[in-house]
CSV table of C-alpha atoms in Angstrom, one decimal:
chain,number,residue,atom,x,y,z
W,1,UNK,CA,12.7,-54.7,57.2
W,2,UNK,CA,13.2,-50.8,57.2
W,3,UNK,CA,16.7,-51.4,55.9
W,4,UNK,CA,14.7,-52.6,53.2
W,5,UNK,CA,12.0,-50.1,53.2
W,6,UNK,CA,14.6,-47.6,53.4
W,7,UNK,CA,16.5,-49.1,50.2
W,8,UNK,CA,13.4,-49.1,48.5
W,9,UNK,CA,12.8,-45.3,49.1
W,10,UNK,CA,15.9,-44.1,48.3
W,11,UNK,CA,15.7,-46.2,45.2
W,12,UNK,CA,12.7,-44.9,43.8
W,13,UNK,CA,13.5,-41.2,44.9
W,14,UNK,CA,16.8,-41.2,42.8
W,15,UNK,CA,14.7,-42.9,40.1
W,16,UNK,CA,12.3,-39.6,40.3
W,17,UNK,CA,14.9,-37.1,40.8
W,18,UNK,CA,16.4,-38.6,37.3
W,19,UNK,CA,13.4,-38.4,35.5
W,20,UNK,CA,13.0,-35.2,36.8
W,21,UNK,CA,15.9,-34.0,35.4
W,22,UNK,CA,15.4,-35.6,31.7
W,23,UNK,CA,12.3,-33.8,31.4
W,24,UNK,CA,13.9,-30.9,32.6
W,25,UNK,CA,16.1,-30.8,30.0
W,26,UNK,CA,13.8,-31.7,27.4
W,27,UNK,CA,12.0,-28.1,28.0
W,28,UNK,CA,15.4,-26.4,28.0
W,29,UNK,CA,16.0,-28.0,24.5
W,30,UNK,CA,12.7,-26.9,23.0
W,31,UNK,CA,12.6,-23.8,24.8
W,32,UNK,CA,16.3,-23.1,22.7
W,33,UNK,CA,15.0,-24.6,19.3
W,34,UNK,CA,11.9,-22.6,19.8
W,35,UNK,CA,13.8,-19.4,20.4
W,36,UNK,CA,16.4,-20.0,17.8
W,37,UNK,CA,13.5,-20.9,15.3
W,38,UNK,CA,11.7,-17.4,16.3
W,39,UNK,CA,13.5,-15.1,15.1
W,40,UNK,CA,12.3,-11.2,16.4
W,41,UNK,CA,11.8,-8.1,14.6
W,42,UNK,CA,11.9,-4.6,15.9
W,43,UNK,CA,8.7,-2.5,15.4
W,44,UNK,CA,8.9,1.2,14.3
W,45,UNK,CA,8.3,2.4,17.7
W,46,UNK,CA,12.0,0.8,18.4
W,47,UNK,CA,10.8,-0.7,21.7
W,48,UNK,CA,8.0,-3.7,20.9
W,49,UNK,CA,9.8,-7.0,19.6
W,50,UNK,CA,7.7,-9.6,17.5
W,51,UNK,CA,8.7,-12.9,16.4
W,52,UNK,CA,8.8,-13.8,12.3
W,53,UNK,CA,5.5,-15.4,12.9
W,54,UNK,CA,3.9,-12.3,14.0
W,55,UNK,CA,3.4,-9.3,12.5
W,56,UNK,CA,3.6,-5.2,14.2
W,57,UNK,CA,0.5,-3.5,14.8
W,58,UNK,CA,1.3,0.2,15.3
W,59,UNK,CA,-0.4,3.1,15.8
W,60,UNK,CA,0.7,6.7,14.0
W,61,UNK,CA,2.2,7.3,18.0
W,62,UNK,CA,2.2,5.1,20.7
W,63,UNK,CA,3.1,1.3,21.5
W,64,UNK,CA,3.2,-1.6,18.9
W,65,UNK,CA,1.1,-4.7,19.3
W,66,UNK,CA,2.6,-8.1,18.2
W,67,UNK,CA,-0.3,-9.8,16.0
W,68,UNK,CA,-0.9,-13.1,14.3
W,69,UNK,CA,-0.9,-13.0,10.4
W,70,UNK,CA,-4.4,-14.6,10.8
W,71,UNK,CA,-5.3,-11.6,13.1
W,72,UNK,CA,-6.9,-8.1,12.6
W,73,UNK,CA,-4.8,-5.3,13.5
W,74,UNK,CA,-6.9,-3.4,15.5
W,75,UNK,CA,-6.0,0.4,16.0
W,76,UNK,CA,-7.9,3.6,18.8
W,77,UNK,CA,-6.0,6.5,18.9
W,78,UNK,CA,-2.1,5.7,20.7
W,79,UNK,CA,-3.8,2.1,21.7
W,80,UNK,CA,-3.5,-1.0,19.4
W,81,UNK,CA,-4.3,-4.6,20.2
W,82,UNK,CA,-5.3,-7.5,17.9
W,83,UNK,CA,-8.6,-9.2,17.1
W,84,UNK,CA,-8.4,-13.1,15.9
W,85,UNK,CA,-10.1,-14.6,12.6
W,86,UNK,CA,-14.0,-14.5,12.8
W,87,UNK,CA,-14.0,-11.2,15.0
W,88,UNK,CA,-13.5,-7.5,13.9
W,89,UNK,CA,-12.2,-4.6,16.2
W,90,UNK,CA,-15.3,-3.1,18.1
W,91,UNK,CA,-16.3,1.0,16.9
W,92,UNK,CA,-17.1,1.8,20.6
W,93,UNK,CA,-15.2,0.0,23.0
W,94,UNK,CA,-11.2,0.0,23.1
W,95,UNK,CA,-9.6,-3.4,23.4
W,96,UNK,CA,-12.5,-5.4,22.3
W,97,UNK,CA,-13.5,-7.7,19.9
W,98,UNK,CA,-16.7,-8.1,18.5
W,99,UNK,CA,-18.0,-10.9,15.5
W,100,UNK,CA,-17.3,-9.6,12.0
W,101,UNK,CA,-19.6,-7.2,10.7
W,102,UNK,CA,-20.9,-6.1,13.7
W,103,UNK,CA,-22.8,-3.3,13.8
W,104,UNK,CA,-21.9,0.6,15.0
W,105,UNK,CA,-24.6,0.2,17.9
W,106,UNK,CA,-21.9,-2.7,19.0
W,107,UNK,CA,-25.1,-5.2,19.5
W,108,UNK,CA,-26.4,-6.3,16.4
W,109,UNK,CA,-24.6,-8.6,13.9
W,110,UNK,CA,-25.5,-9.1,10.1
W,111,UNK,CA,-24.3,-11.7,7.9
W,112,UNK,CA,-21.1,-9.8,6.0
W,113,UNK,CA,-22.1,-11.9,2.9
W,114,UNK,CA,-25.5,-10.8,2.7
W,115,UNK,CA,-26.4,-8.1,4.5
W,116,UNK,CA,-25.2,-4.3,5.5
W,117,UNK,CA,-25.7,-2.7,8.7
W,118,UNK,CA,-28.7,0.3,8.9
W,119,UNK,CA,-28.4,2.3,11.6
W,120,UNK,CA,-30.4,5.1,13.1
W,121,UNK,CA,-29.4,7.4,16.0
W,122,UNK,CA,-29.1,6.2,19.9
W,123,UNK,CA,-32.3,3.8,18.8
W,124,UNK,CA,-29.9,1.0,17.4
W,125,UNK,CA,-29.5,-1.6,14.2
W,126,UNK,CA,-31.2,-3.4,11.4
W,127,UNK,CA,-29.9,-5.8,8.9
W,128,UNK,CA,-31.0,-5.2,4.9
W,129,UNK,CA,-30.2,-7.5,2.5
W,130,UNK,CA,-27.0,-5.7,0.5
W,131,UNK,CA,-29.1,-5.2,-2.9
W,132,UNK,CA,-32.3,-3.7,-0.4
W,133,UNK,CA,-31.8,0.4,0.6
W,134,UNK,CA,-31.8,1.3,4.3
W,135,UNK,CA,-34.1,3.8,5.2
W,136,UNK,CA,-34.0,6.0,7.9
W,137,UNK,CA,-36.4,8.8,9.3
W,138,UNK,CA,-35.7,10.0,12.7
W,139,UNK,CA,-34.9,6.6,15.2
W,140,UNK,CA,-36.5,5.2,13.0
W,141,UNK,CA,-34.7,2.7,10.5
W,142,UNK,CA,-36.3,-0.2,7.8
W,143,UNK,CA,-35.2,-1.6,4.8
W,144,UNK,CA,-36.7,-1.1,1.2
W,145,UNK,CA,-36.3,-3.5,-1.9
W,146,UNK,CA,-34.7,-2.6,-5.3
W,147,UNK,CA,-37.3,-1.8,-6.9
W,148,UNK,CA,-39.0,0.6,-4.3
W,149,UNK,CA,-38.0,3.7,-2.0
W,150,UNK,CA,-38.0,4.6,1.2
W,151,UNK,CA,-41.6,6.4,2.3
W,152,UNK,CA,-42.3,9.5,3.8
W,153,UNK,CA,-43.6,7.2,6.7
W,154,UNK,CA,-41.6,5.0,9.1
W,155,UNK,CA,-41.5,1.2,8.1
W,156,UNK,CA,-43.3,2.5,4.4
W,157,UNK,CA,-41.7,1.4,0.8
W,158,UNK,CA,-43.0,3.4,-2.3
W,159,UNK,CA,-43.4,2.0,-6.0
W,160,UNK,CA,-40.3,3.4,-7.6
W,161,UNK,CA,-40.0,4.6,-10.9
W,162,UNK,CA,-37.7,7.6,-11.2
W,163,UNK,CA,-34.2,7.7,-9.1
W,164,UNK,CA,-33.8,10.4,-7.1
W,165,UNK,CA,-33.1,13.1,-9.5
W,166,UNK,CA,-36.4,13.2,-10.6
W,167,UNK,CA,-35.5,12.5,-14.5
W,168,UNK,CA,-33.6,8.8,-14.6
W,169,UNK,CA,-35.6,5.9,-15.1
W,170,UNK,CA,-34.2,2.2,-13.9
W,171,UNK,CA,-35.7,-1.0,-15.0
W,172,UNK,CA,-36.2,-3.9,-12.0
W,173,UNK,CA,-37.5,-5.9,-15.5
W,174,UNK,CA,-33.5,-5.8,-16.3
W,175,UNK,CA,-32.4,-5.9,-13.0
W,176,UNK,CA,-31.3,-2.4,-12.4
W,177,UNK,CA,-31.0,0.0,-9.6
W,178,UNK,CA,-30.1,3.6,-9.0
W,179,UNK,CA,-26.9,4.7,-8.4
W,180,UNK,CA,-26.3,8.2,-7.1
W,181,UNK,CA,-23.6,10.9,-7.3
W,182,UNK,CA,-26.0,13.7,-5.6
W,183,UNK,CA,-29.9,14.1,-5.7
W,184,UNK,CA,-29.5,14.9,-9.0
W,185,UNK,CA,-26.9,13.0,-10.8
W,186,UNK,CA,-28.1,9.7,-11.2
W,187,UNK,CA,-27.1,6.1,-13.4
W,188,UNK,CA,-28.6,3.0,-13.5
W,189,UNK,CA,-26.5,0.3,-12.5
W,190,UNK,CA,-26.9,-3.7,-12.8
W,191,UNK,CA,-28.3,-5.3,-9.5
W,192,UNK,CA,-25.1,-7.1,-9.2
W,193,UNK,CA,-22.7,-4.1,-9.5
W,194,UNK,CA,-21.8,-1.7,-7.1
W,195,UNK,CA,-22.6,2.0,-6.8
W,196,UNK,CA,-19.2,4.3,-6.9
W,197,UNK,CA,-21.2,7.6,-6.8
W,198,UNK,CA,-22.6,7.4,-10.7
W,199,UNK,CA,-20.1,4.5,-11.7
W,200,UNK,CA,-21.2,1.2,-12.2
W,201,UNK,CA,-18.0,-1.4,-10.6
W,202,UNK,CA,-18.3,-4.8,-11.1
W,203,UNK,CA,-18.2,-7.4,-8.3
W,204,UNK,CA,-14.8,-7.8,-6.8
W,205,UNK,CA,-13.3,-4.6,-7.9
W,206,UNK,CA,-12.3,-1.3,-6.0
W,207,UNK,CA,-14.2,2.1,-6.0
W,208,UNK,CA,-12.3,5.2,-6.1
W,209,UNK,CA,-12.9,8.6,-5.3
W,210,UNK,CA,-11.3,11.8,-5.9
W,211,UNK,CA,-13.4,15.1,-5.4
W,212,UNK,CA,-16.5,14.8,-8.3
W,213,UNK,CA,-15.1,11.9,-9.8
W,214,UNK,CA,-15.4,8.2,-9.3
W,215,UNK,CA,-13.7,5.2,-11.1
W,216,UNK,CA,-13.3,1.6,-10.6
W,217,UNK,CA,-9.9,-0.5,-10.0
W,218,UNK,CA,-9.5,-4.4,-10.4
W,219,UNK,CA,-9.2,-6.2,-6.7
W,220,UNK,CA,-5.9,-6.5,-6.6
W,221,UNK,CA,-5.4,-3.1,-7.4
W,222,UNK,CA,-5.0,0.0,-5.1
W,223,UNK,CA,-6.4,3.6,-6.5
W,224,UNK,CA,-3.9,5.7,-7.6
W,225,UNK,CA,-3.1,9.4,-7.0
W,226,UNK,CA,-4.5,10.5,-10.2
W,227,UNK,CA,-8.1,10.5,-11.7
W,228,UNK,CA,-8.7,7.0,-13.6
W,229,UNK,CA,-5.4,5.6,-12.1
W,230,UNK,CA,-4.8,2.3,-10.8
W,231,UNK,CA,-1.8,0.9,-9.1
W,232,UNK,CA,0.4,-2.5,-8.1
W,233,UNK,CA,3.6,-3.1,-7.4
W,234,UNK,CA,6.1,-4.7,-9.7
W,235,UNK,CA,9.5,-6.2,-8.4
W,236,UNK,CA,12.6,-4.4,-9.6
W,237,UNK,CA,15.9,-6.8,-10.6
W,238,UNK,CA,17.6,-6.1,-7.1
W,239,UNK,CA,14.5,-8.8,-5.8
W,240,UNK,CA,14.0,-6.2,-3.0
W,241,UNK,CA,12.4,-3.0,-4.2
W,242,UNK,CA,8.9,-3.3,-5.1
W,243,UNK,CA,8.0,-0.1,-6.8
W,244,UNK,CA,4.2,0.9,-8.2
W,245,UNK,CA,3.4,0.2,-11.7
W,246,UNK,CA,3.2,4.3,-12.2
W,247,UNK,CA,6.6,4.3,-11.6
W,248,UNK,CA,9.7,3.1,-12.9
W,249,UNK,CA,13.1,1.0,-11.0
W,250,UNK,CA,16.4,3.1,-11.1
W,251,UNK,CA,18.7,0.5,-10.6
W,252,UNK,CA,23.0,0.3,-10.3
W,253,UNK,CA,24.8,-2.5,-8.6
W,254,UNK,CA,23.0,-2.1,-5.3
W,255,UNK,CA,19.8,-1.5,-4.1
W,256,UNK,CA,16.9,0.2,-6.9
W,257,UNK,CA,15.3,3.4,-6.3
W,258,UNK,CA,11.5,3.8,-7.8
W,259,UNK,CA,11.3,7.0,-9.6
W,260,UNK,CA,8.2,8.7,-11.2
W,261,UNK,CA,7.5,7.7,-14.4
W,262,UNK,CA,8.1,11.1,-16.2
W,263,UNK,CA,11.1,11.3,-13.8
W,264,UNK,CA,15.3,11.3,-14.3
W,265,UNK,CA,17.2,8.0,-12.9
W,266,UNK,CA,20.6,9.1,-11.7
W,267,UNK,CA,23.1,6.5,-11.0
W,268,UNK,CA,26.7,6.5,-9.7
W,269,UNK,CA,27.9,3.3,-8.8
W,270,UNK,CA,26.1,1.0,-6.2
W,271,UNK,CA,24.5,4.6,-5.4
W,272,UNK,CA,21.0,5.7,-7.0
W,273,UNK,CA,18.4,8.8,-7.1
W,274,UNK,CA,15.9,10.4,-8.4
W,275,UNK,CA,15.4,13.7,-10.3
W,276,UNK,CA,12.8,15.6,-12.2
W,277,UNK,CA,12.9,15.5,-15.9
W,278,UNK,CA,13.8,18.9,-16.2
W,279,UNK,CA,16.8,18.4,-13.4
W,280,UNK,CA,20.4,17.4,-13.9
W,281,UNK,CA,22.0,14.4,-12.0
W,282,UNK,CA,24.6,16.0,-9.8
W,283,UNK,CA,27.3,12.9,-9.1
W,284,UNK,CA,29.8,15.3,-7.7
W,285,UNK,CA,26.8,16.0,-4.5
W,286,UNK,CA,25.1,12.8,-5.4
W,287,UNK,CA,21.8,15.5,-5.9
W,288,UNK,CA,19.7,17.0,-8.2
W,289,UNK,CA,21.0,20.0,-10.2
W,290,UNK,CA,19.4,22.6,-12.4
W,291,UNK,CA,19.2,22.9,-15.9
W,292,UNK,CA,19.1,26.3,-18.7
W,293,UNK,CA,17.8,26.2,-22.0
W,294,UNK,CA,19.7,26.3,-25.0
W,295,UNK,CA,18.6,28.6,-28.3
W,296,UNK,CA,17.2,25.2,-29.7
W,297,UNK,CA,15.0,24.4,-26.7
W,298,UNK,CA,17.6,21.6,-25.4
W,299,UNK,CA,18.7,22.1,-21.6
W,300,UNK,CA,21.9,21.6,-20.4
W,301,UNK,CA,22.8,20.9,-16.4
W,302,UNK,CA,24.4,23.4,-14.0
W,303,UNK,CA,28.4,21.7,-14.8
W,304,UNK,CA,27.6,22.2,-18.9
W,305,UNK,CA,27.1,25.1,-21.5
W,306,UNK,CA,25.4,24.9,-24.5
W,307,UNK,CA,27.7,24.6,-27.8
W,308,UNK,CA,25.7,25.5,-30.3
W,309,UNK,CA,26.1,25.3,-34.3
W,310,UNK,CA,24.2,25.5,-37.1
W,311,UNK,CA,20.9,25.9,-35.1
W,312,UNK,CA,21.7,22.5,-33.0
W,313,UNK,CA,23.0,22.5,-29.7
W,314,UNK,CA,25.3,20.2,-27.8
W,315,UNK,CA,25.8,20.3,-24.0
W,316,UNK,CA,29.6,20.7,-23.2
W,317,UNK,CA,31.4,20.3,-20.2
W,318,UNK,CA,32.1,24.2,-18.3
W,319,UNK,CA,35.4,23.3,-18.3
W,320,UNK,CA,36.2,22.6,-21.9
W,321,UNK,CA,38.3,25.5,-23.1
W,322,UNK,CA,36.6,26.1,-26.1
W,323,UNK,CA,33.2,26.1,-27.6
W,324,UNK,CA,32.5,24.1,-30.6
W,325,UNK,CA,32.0,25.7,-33.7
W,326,UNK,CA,31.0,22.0,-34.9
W,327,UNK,CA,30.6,19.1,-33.0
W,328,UNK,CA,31.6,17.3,-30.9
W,329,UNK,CA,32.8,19.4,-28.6
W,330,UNK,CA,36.7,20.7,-28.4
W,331,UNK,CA,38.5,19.7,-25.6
W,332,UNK,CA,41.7,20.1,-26.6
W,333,UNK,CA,44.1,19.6,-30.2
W,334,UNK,CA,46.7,17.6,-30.9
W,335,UNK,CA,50.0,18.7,-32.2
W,336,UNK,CA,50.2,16.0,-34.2
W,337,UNK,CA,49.5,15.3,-37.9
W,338,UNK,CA,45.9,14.7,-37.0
W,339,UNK,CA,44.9,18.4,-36.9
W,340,UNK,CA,44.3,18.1,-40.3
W,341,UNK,CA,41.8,15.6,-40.1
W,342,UNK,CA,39.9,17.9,-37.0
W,343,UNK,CA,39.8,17.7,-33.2
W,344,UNK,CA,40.2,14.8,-31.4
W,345,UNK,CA,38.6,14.4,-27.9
W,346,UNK,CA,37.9,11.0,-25.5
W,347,UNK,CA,34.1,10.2,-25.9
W,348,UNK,CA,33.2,10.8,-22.2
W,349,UNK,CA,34.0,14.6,-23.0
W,350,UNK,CA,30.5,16.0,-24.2
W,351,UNK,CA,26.9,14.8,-23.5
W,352,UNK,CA,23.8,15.1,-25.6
């Protein structure tokens, strides 16, 4: 009987160890597929490694986070970590997450939909309905509707019928509200718009600044350097470079450059830059070179001279020999009967 029992043991102890060893090597094959699957990417800081299903969250100096598309890249200072969908990155504590539209007091939560956050001193937050104005006096903090104004008294709305400058005059009858650059630079705006200073922006769009002025930009659109300007990106025919729609792709065989729209596009070979209008493209130092005027207002670059004849001007190569006396320019004559029908000169020689 234990010969048996013993039998039995070993039996089912090899039949363990075996399936042991098959699950074993089940996680080794995931583990490989997974990490074969995943691959990583180097952040800017060169140390922190995320896979191709995260994304790096950096700070301007410090450590990279590795964060989930889906995720909120969170970012104090040198410190960076990542907040998950539903929650927002907390205004007073580092490394925290808080639900979204949280308020600055780090307690009070208003629906990001409906309401904004109103906020008074150390005494905490309130919740107004987005069209309503938050009023604060003090630590004191309430909320007014469209059609009324904050009171000289905590908690107190007053009958509005002048903005804030004193002279404009909104209608709730057509569902307005006032919109204000400065106490006295007022608009009236529709209740469904938003205020950008003394522009009206419809729903969904941007607001812009830029010292006294204000504009708006469609959703999709970022504000652009300039006053009224709006940018995107458009894809240049490499299918790499995305350059903004106030610019334009320099493109040779390789990789585009995105140049200003006013701007030169110099090109040699798979190699390309950028100049100012008023620049020469330098392919000798792959650089920008200077330009002179000419006595008709045309520029030549640094390597040409201006040929000039009958009050036109053609730029000419410095080392052309001789100036034209008419174009195009003379490189050299030929000894042969063709003198007589004029110079004679390969069409690379002169430049417009």
């Amino acid at each position: 009987q234990m010969c048996i029992r013993d039998s039995i043991n070993a039996e089912y102890m090899g039949l363990f160890i075996e399936t042991m060893s098959y699950l074993l090597f089940l996680s080794y094959l995931v583990l490989s597929l997974t990490t074969i699957n995943a691959k990583q990417m180097v952040c800017k800081d060169n140390t922190t490694k995320c896979t191709n299903q995260d994304v790096c969250c950096c700070p301007e100096k410090g450590a990279c986070s590795c964060c989930q598309e889906s995720d909120t890249c969170c970012v104090d200072s040198s410190f960076t970590w990542c907040c998950k969908s539903g929650t927002s990155c907390s205004k007073t504590k580092v490394n925290q997450c808080v639900p979204k539209n949280t308020c600055a007091d780090g307690k009070t939560i208003c629906d990001e939909n409906k309401e904004n956050c109103c906020c008074a001193g150390s005494s905490g937050c309130a919740c107004c309905n987005k069209a309503d104005q938050c009023c604060t006096l003090g630590q004191d903090k309430w909320c007014c509707k469209t059609n009324t104004k904050c009171g000289k008294t905590p908690g107190k709305c007053e009958a509005k019928e002048y903005c804030e400058d004193d002279k404009t005059k909104c209608s709730a009858d057509l569902n307005e509200k006032c919109c204000c650059k400065s106490p006295t630079e007022c608009k009236c705006c529709k209740n469904t718009e938003q205020c950008c200073d003394d522009t009206c922006c419809a729903a969904g769009t941007k607001c812009c600044k830029k010292g006294s002025k204000s504009w708006c930009c469609a959703g999709h659109e970022e504000c652009g350097q300039e006053i009224g300007e709006c940018t995107y990106k458009i894809m240049c025919q490499d299918g790499v470079t995305s350059c903004l729609n106030t610019e334009h792709c320099c493109c040779g065989k390789g990789k585009c450059s995105c140049c200003a729209t006013n701007g030169r596009c110099c090109i040699d070979g798979d190699y390309t830059w950028c100049c100012k209008l008023a620049e020469s493209c330098d392919k000798s130092q792959r650089k920008c070179g200077g330009r002179h005027m000419c006595s008709d207002g045309s520029t030549c670059g640094d390597s040409e001279k201006c040929c000039c004849f009958e009050g036109e001007c053609t730029c000419c190569r410095n080392e052309a020999p001789t100036c034209c006396t008419a174009k195009p320019c003379l490189l050299y004559t030929s000894p042969s009967p063709r003198d007589q029908r004029g110079s004679r000169m390969p069409s690379s020689a002169c430049k417009k």
